Structure formats: structure tokens, C-alpha cells
Short mmCIF file of C-alpha atoms in Angstrom, two decimals:
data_model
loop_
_atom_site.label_atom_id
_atom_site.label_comp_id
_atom_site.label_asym_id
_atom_site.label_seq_id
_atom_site.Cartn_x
_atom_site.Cartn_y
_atom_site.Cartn_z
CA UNK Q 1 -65.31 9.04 25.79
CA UNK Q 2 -67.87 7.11 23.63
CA UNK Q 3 -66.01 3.66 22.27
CA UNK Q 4 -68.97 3.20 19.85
CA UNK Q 5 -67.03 5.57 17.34
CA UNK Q 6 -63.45 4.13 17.22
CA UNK Q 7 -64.04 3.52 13.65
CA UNK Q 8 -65.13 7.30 12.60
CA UNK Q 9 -61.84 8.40 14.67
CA UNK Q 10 -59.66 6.19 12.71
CA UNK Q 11 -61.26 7.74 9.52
CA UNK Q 12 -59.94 10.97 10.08
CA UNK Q 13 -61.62 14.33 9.91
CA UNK Q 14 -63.63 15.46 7.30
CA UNK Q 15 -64.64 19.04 6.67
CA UNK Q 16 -68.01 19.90 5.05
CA UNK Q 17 -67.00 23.99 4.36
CA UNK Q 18 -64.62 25.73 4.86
CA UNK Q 19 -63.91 26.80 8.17
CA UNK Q 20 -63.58 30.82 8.45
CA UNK Q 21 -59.93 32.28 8.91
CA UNK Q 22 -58.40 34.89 10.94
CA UNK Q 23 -54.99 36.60 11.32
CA UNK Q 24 -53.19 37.39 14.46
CA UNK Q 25 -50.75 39.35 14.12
CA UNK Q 26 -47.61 39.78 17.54
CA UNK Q 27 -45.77 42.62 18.07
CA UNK Q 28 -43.61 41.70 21.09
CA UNK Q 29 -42.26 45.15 22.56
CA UNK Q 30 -43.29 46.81 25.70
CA UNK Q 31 -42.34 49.78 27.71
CA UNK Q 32 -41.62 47.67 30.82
CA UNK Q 33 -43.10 44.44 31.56
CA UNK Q 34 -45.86 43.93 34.06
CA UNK Q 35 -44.92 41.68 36.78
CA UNK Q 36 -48.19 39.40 35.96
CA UNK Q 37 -47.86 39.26 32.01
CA UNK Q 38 -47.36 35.84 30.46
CA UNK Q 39 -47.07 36.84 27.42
CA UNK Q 40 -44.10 37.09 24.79
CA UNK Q 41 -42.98 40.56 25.33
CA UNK Q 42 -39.92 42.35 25.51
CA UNK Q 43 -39.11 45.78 27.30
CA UNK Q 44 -38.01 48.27 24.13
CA UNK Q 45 -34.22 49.14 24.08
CA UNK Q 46 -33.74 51.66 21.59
CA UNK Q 47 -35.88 53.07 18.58
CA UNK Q 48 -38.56 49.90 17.13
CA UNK Q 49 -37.19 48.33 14.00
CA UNK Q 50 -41.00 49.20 12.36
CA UNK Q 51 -39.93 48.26 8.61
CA UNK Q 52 -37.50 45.26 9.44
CA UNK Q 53 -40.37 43.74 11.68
CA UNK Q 54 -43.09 44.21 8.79
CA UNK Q 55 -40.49 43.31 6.02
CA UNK Q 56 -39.91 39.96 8.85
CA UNK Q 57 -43.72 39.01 9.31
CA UNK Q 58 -44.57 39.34 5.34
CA UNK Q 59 -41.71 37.03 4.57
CA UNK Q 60 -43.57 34.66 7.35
CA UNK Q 61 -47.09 35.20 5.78
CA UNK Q 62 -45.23 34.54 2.42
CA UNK Q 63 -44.43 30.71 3.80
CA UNK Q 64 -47.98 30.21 5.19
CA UNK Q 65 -49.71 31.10 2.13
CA UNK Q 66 -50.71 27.82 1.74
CA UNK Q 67 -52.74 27.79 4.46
CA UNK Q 68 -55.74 29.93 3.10
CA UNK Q 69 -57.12 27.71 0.45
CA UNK Q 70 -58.73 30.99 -1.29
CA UNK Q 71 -60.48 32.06 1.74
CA UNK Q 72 -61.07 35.76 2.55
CA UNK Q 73 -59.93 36.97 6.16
CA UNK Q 74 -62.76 37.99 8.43
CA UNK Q 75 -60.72 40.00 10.83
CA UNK Q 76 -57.24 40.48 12.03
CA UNK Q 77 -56.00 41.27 15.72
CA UNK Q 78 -52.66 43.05 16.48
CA UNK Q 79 -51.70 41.65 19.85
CA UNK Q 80 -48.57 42.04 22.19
CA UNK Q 81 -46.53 43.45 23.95
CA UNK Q 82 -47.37 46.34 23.34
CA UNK Q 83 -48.75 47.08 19.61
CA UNK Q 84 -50.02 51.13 19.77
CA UNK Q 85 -45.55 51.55 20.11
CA UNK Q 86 -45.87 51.24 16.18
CA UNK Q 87 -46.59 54.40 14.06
CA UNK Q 88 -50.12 54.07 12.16
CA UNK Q 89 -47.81 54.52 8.80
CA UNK Q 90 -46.06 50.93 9.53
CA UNK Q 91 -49.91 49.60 9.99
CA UNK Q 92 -51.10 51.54 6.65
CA UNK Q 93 -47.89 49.38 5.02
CA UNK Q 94 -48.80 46.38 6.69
CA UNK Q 95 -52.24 46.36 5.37
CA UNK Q 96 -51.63 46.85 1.92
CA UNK Q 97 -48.88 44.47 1.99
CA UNK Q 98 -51.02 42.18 3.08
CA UNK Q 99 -54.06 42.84 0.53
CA UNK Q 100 -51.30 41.67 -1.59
CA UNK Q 101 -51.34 38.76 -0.62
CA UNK Q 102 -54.72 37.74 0.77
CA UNK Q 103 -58.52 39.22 0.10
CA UNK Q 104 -59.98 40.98 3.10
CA UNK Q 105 -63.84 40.67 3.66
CA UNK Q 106 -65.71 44.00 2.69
CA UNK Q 107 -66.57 44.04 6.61
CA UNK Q 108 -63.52 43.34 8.00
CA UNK Q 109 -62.73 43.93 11.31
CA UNK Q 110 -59.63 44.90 12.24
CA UNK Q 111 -58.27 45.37 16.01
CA UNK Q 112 -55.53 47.32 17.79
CA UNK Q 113 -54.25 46.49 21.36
CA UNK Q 114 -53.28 49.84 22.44
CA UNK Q 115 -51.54 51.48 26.07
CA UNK Q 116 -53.30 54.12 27.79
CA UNK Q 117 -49.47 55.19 28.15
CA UNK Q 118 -48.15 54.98 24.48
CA UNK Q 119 -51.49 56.52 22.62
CA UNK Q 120 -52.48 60.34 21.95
CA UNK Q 121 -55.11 62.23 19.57
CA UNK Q 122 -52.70 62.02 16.51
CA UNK Q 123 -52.25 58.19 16.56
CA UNK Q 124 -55.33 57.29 16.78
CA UNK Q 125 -56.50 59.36 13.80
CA UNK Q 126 -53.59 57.75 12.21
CA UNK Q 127 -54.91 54.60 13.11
CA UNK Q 128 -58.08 54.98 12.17
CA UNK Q 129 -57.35 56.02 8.79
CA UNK Q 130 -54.74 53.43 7.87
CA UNK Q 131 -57.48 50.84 8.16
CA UNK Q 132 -57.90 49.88 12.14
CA UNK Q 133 -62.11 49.73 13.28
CA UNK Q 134 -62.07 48.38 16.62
CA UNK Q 135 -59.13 49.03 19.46
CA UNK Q 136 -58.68 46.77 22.85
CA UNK Q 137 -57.72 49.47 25.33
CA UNK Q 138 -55.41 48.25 28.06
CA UNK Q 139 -56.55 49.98 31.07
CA UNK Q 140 -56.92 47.09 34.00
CA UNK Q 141 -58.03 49.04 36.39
CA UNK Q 142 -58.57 52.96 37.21
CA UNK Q 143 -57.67 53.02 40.91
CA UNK Q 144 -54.06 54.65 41.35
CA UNK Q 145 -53.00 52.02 43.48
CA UNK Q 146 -53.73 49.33 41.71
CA UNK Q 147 -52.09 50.82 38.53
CA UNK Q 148 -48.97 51.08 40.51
CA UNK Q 149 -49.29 47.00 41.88
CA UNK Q 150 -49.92 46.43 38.34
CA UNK Q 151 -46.65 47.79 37.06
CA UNK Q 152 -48.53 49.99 34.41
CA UNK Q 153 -47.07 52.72 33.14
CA UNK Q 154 -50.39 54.74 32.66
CA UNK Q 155 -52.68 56.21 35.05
CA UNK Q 156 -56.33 56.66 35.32
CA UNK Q 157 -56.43 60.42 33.99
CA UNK Q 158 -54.11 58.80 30.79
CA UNK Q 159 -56.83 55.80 30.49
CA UNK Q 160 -59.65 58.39 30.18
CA UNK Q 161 -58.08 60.07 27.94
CA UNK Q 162 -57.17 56.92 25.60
CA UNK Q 163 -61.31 56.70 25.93
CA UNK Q 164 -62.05 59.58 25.12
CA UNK Q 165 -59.15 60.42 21.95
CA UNK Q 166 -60.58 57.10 20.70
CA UNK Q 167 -64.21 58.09 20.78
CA UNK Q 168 -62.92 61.28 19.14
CA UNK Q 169 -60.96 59.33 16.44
CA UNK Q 170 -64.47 58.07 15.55
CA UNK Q 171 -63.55 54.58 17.19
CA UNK Q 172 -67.57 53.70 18.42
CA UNK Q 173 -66.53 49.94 18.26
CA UNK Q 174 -63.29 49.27 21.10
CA UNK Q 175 -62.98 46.95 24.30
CA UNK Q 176 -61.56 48.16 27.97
CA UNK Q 177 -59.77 45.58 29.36
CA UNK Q 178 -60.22 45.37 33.36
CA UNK Q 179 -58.64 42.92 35.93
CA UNK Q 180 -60.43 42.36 39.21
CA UNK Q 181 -59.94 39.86 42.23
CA UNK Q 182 -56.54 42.15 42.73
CA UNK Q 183 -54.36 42.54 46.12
CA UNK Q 184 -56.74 43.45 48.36
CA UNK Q 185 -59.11 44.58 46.20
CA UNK Q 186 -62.72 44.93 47.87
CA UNK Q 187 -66.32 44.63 46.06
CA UNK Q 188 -66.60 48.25 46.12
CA UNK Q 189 -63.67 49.03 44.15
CA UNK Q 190 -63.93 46.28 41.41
CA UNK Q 191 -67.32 47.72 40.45
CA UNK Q 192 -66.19 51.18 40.59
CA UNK Q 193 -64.15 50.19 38.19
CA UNK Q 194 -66.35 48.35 35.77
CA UNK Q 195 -68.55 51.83 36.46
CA UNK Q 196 -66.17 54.27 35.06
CA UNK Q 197 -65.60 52.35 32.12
CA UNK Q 198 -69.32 51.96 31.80
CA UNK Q 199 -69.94 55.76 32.48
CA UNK Q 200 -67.05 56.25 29.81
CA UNK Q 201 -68.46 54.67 26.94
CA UNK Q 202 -67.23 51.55 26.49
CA UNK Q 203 -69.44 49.22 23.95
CA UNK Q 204 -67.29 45.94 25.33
CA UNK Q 205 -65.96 45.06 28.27
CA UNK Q 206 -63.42 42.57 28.97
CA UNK Q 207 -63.31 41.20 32.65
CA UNK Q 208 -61.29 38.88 33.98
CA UNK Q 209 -60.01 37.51 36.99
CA UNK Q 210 -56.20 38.24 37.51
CA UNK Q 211 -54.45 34.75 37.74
CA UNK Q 212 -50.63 34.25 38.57
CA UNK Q 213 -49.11 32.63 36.17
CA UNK Q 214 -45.38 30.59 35.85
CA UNK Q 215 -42.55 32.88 34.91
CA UNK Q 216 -44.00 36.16 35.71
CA UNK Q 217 -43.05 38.19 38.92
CA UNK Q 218 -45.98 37.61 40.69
CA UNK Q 219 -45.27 33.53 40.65
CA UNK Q 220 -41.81 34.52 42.04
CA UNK Q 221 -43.67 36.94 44.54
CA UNK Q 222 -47.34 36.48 45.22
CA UNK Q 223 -49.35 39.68 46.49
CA UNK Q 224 -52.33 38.93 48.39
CA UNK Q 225 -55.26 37.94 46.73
CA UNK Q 226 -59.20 38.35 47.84
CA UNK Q 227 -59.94 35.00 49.39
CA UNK Q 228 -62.54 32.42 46.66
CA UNK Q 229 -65.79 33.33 48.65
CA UNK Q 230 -64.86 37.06 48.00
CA UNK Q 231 -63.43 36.70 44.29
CA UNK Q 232 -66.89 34.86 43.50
CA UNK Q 233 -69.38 37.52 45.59
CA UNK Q 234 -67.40 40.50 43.31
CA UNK Q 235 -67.28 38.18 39.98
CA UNK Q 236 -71.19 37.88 40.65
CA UNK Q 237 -72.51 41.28 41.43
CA UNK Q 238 -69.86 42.38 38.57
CA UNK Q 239 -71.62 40.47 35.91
CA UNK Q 240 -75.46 42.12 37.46
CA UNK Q 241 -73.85 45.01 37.19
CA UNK Q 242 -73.09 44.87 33.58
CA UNK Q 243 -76.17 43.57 32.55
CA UNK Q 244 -78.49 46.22 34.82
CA UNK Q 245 -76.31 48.40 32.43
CA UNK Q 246 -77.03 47.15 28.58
CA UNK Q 247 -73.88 44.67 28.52
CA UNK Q 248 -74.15 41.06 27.33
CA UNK Q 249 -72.30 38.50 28.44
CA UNK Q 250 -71.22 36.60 25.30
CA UNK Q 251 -68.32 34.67 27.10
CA UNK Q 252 -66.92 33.70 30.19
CA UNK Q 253 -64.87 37.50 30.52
CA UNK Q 254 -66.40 39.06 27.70
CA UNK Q 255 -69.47 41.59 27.98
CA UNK Q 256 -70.76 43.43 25.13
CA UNK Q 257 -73.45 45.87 24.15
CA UNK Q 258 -75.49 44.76 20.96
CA UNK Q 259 -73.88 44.52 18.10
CA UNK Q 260 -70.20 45.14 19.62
CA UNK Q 261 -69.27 41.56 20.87
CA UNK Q 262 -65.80 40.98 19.02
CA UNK Q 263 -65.95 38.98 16.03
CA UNK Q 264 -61.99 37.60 16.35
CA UNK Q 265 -62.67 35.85 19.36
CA UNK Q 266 -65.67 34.41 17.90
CA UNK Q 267 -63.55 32.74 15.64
CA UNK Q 268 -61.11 31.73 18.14
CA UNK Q 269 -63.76 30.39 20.50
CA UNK Q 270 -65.82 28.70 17.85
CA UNK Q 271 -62.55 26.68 16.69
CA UNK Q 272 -62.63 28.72 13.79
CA UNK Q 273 -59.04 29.05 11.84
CA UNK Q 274 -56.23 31.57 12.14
CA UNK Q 275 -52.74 32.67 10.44
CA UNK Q 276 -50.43 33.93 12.71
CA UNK Q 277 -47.22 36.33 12.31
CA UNK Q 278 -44.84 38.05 14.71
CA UNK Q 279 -42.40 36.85 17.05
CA UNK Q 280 -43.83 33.88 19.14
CA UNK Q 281 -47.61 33.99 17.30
CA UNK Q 282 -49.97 31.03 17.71
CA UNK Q 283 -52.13 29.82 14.87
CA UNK Q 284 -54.47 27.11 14.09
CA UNK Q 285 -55.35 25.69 10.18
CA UNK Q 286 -57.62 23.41 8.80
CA UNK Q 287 -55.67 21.68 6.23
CA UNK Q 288 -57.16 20.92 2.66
CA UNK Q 289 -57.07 17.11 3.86
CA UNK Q 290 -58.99 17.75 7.31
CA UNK Q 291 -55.88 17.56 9.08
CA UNK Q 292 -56.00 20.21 11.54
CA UNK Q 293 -52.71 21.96 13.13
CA UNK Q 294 -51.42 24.14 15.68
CA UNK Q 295 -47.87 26.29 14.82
CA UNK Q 296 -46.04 28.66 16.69
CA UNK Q 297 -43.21 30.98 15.60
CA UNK Q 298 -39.92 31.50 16.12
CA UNK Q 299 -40.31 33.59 19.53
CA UNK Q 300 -37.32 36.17 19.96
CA UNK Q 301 -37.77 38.78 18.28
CA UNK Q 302 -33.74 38.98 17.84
CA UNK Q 303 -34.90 35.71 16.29
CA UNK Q 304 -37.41 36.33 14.36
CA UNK Q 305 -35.81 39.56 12.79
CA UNK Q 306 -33.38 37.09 10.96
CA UNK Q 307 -33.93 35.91 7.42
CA UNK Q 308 -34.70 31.77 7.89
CA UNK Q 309 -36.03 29.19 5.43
CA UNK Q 310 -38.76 29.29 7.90
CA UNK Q 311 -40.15 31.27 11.13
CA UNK Q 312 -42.29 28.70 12.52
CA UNK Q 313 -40.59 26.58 15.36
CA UNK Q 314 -42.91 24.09 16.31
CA UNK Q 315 -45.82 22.73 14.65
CA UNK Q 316 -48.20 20.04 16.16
CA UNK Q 317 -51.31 18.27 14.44
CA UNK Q 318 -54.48 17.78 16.69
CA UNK Q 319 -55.11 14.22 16.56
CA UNK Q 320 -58.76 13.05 16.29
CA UNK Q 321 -58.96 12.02 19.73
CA UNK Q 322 -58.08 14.96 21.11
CA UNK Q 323 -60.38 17.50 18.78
CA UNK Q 324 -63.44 17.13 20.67
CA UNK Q 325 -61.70 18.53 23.70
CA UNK Q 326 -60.18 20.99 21.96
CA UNK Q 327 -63.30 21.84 20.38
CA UNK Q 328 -65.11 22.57 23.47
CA UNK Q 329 -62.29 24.12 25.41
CA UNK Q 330 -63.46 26.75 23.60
CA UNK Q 331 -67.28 26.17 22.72
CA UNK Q 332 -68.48 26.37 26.01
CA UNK Q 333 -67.32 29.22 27.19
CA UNK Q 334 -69.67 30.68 25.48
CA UNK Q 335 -73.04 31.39 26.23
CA UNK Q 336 -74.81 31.25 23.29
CA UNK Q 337 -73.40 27.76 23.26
CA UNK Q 338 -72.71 25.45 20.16
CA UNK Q 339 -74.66 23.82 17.38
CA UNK Q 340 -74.23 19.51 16.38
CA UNK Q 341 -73.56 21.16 12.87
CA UNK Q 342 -70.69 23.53 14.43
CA UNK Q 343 -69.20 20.75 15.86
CA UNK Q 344 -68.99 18.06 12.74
CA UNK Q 345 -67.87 21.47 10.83
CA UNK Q 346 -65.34 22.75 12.91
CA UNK Q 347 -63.89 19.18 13.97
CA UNK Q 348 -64.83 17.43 10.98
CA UNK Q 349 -66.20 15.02 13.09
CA UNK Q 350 -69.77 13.75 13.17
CA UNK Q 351 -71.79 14.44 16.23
CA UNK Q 352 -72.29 10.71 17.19
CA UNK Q 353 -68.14 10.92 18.08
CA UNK Q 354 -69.59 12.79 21.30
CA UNK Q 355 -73.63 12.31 21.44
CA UNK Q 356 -73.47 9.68 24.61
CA UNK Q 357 -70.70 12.04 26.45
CA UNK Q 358 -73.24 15.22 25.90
CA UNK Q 359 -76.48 13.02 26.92
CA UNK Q 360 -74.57 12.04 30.15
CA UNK Q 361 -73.70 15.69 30.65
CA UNK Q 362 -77.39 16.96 30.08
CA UNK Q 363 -78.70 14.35 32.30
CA UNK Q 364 -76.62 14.90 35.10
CA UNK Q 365 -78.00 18.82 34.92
CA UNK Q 366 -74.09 20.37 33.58
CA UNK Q 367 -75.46 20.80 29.80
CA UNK Q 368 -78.65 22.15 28.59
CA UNK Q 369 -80.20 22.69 24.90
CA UNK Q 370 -82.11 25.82 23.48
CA UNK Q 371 -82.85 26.29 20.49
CA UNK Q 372 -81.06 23.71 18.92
CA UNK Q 373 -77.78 24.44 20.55
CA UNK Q 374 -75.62 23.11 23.91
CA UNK Q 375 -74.32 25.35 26.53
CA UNK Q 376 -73.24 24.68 30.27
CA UNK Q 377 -76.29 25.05 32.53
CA UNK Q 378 -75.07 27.36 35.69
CA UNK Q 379 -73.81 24.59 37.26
CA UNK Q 380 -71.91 23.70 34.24
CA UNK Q 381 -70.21 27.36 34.21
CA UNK Q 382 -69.28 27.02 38.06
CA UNK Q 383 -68.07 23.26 37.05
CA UNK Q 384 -66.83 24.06 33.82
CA UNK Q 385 -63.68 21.75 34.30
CA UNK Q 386 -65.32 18.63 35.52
CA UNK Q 387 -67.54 18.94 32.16
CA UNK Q 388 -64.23 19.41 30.18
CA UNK Q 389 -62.63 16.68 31.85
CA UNK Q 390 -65.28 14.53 30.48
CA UNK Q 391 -64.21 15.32 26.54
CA UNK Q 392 -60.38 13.62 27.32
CA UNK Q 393 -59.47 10.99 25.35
CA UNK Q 394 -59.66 7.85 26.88
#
């Protein structure tokens, strides 16, 4: 890190508008739990407490309130777990609990995570008319035996079908989430995959490369894995393959038709803010002062259910050292890359806190500038930790 700027660190952020704000919203139940998922879910034992949960998350909200400075939300996500096991009447009373409480842009956009398994016709009418525009179907992958090494509870008839009820629903703006790099998954199957969803419909595609992660099944029990020469020759003729067919890649996973790319994890990925509700939610705030803060809440949702002075368990500031890192951890995984003015925005940091670090990095070929902005060069992408590395605080 540049020592020239020791002084502007110690001065502390300063923002020059505000920063654009999000809400993520956690509903933690599942059907069963996949044995790769990370996340904070919880197999469902009984019938959902819908109105408790809601009545729960607006009594969170209430204690954030703070946090949005008069600021419209551009979009919320419902993430989880498994959020299509709630009824579309606990979303239509979510919503206009919420427009209680905070303005909603006129274009808002508003995503559902939903199940192949947990989804027919009926819900997603319902969902469409309590207020949901975009969904993020689930599906992972569409060959039978893969579903099955997956853990998923759907099949690939039942992920069609989620396609297809959606499109009917009038949903011409969702996201099919597919793994590859699976146990022992060849080329040929990985792009038949990305084909059917492709041949299907889907405006965005989400693609990603199945990782094990700590405290899932799979860390406990590892199934075998293409070997890294393999997982990059299917990652590679993935990505032509989505472009040969209309699909931009806007971010490392994330491939999108015109128009389509998803405008939450724009936000997230161009350190924008977000509010965050549910059992075990993560959000991010730009403080009125420039100070800017991570929180999480209180993650059971046995937990969370019970009435608290307050939700939120652990709350951490982002010292000024640290934001330029955290800044481009998600910056540059994008490809259209990031302007000098996003930066001093978003961090409230000015540009000459990181100019020498980003000439190094264009000289030594891992950044490059069009059009006024920064982005890794190819190398970069293939490197893309050795250039973060370079952004830790000294």
C-alpha cells in the first residue's frame, strides 16, 4: 500500500453522495439441507411460523431505521434457505409493511430465490402479483445424477417446469442458478447443462464453480472433483458458449442477456449499501459520518423469533485501511470494471489513497483502463488474488 496517504487515512472517509441502498431480506428454512450449502439454513420441522417471522424482521427493520438517511431502496432480494416455502400472501404483507416504513424506487426490483421442488403455477401468480419482478431459480444442474449428489429435492422435469410456470406467471426477468466442476462431471455434461437452460429461456445465468466449503457435508466427505486443467477447459468453453448464445458476462459467475444483468448484485459488487433482516442476514451502511459498517443478525431462527432490544449480534466498522480492499474485493469482479469517481464515492476515499498500487498493477499487465474505468486484464482474472493481495493494508 501507498505510504504517501497516511494523512488522508487518518482523516477518515468522506462521502460525496449518497451511496445507493438495498435490502436483503433471509428466510432460513429448507426442506433438507444440501450437503454443500454454507449457508444459514435450517431443515423445516412443522408448519413455517409466516406471520411471527414477518412480525420478527419488521421489529428488526424498525431498529435499523436509522440507517437509510431518506434514501429510497433500489431493490430487495429474498435469500435463504429456502424462500418460495412462504405463501405469496406473507410477501404481499411484507411489502406493504415495509412501504411503511421506507420509499421504494418506482423501478424497483424485487427478487425471489425459489426451489424447483417447493414452486407450482399458483405461487408464482401469487408472487407475481404481491409485488416480486425477477426470481433466482435454484436448479444446479439438470442431469438426474447430479441432482441426486447434490441432495436436491427436485428433478430436472420439476426444474423445467419452475421455467416454464415462471415464464407463464409473466416472470421475463429471472436467473437459473447452475453448478459445474461437479463429481465427475465431464465437459460434455456441464454445457448440456448451461444448453437446456439456454434452450429454456433463461435471460441470466448464474455459473459457478462448486467449492467445498467448512461445515458442510462435503468438507466432512469430499466427492471427487474434475482435476484444475479440466475445471478450467469446461469453465472456458462454458463462458464461449454463453456468449455464441446472446449472454454477457457482467461478473465473474454472472451471464446476462441485455438488459437482464441483476441490479442487487450490482449494488453489492459496486460496494453499494444494504439493510438486512432475517435470521443470520448480512448488511453493510454508510453512516451519516462516513463511517462505514458491517452487521449481522442474530442467526437462529429460534433466536431470532424472540422479542430482543436488538437482533443484530455483531457489528464491525471497516476501518480506512482496510476499505480499499474491501472495495475491490468486489469491484473487480466485474467486467465492466470501476471508475476513480466510484471509488472516492463508495470508500469515501480519494483516488490518490490507491493511484501508485493501480499504476504498479497496470504496468505489470494485471489492470487495464477503457474508457475511463479499471478492470483486471485476462491475466488479472486468472490472477485475481495476487492483484487483491496487493490492496492489504500494510
Amino acid at each position: 500500500m501507498n505510504n504517501s496517504t497516511l494523512s488522508t487515512m487518518n482523516a477518515g472517509p468522506r462521502l460525496l453522495k449518497p451511496v445507493p441502498l438495498s435490502l436483503y431480506v433471509h428466510i432460513p428454512w429448507c426442506v433438507r439441507k444440501c450437503p454443500y450449502c454454507d449457508f444459514n439454513s435450517h431443515e423445516q420441522k412443522g408448519d413455517l411460523p409466516e406471520q411471527a417471522y414477518i412480525d420478527a424482521m419488521l421489529e428488526d427493520l424498525d431498529q435499523d431505521l436509522g440507517f437509510i438517511q431518506g434514501r429510497e431502496l433500489q431493490s430487495i432480494f429474498i435469500g435463504g434457505g429456502t424462500p418460495s416455502l412462504f405463501s405469496p400472501e406473507a410477501y404481499q404483507t411484507l411489502f406493504a409493511k415495509l412501504r411503511e416504513r421506507i420509499d421504494f424506487a418506482s423501478d424497483i426490483e424485487i427478487t425471489l430465490e425459489a426451489n424447483p421442488g417447493t414452486v407450482e403455477q399458483t405461487r408464482f401468480d401469487g408472487y407475481r402479483h404481491a409485488g416480486i419482478n425477477r426470481l433466482s431459480i435454484g436448479v444446479q444442474s439438470f442431469d438426474p445424477r447430479q441432482l441426486k449428489k447434490l441432495g436436491r429435492i427436485h428433478n430436472s422435469d420439476d426444474a423445467l417446469r419452475a421455467i416454464h410456470c415462471a415464464q407463464k406467471a409473466g416472470f421475463d426477468n429471472f436467473n437459473v442458478d447452475l453448478m459445474h466442476g461437479l463429481n465427475d462431471q465431464t465437459q460434455t455434461d456441464a454445457l448440456s447443462d448451461l444448453q437446456i437452460a439456454i434452450d429454456a429461456g433463461a435471460p441470466h445465468i448464474s455459473w459457478y464453480q462448486l467449492t467445498i466449503e467448512p461445515n458442510t457435508e462435503f468438507f466432512k466427505r469430499p466427492p471427487s472433483l474434475p482435476l484444475e486443467t479440466e475445471m478450467h477447459r469446461i469453465q472456458s468453453a462454458g463462458v464461449n458458449s454463453l456468449s455464441y448464445s446472446g449472454f454477457q458476462r457482467y461478473e465473474v459467475s454472472a451471464f446476462a442477456k441485455a438488459g437482464h444483468e441483476s441490479r442487487h448484485n450490482l449494488n453489492y459488487w459496486q460496494f453499494g449499501d444494504y439493510l438486512a433482516i432475517g435470521a443470520g442476514a448480512h448488511g453493510k451502511i454508510t453512516q451519516a459520518k462516513g463511517n462505514i459498517i458491517r452487521y449481522q443478525k442474530t442467526r437462529t431462527p429460534e433466536d431470532y423469533l424472540q422479542r430482543s432490544p436488538s437482533r443484530s449480534s455483531k457489528t464491525t466498522k471497516i476501518e480506512n485501511a482496510d476499505l480499499p480492499l474491501e472495495f475491490m474485493m468486489n469491484a473487480l469482479r466485474l467486467q465492466q470494471g470501476f471508475s476513480s469517481e466510484l471509488f472516492e464515492q463508495r470508500s469515501g476515499l480519494p483516488w490518490s489513497h490507491i493511484a501508485r498500487t493501480v499504476d504498479d498493477l497496470m504496468l505489470s499487465g494485471l489492470l487495464q483502463k477503457t474508457d475511463g474505468k479499471y478492470r483486471p486484464s485476462p491475466r488479472g482474472y486468472d490472477m485475481l488474488d495476487s492483484v487483491l493481495a496487493e490492496f492489504l493494508p500494510e
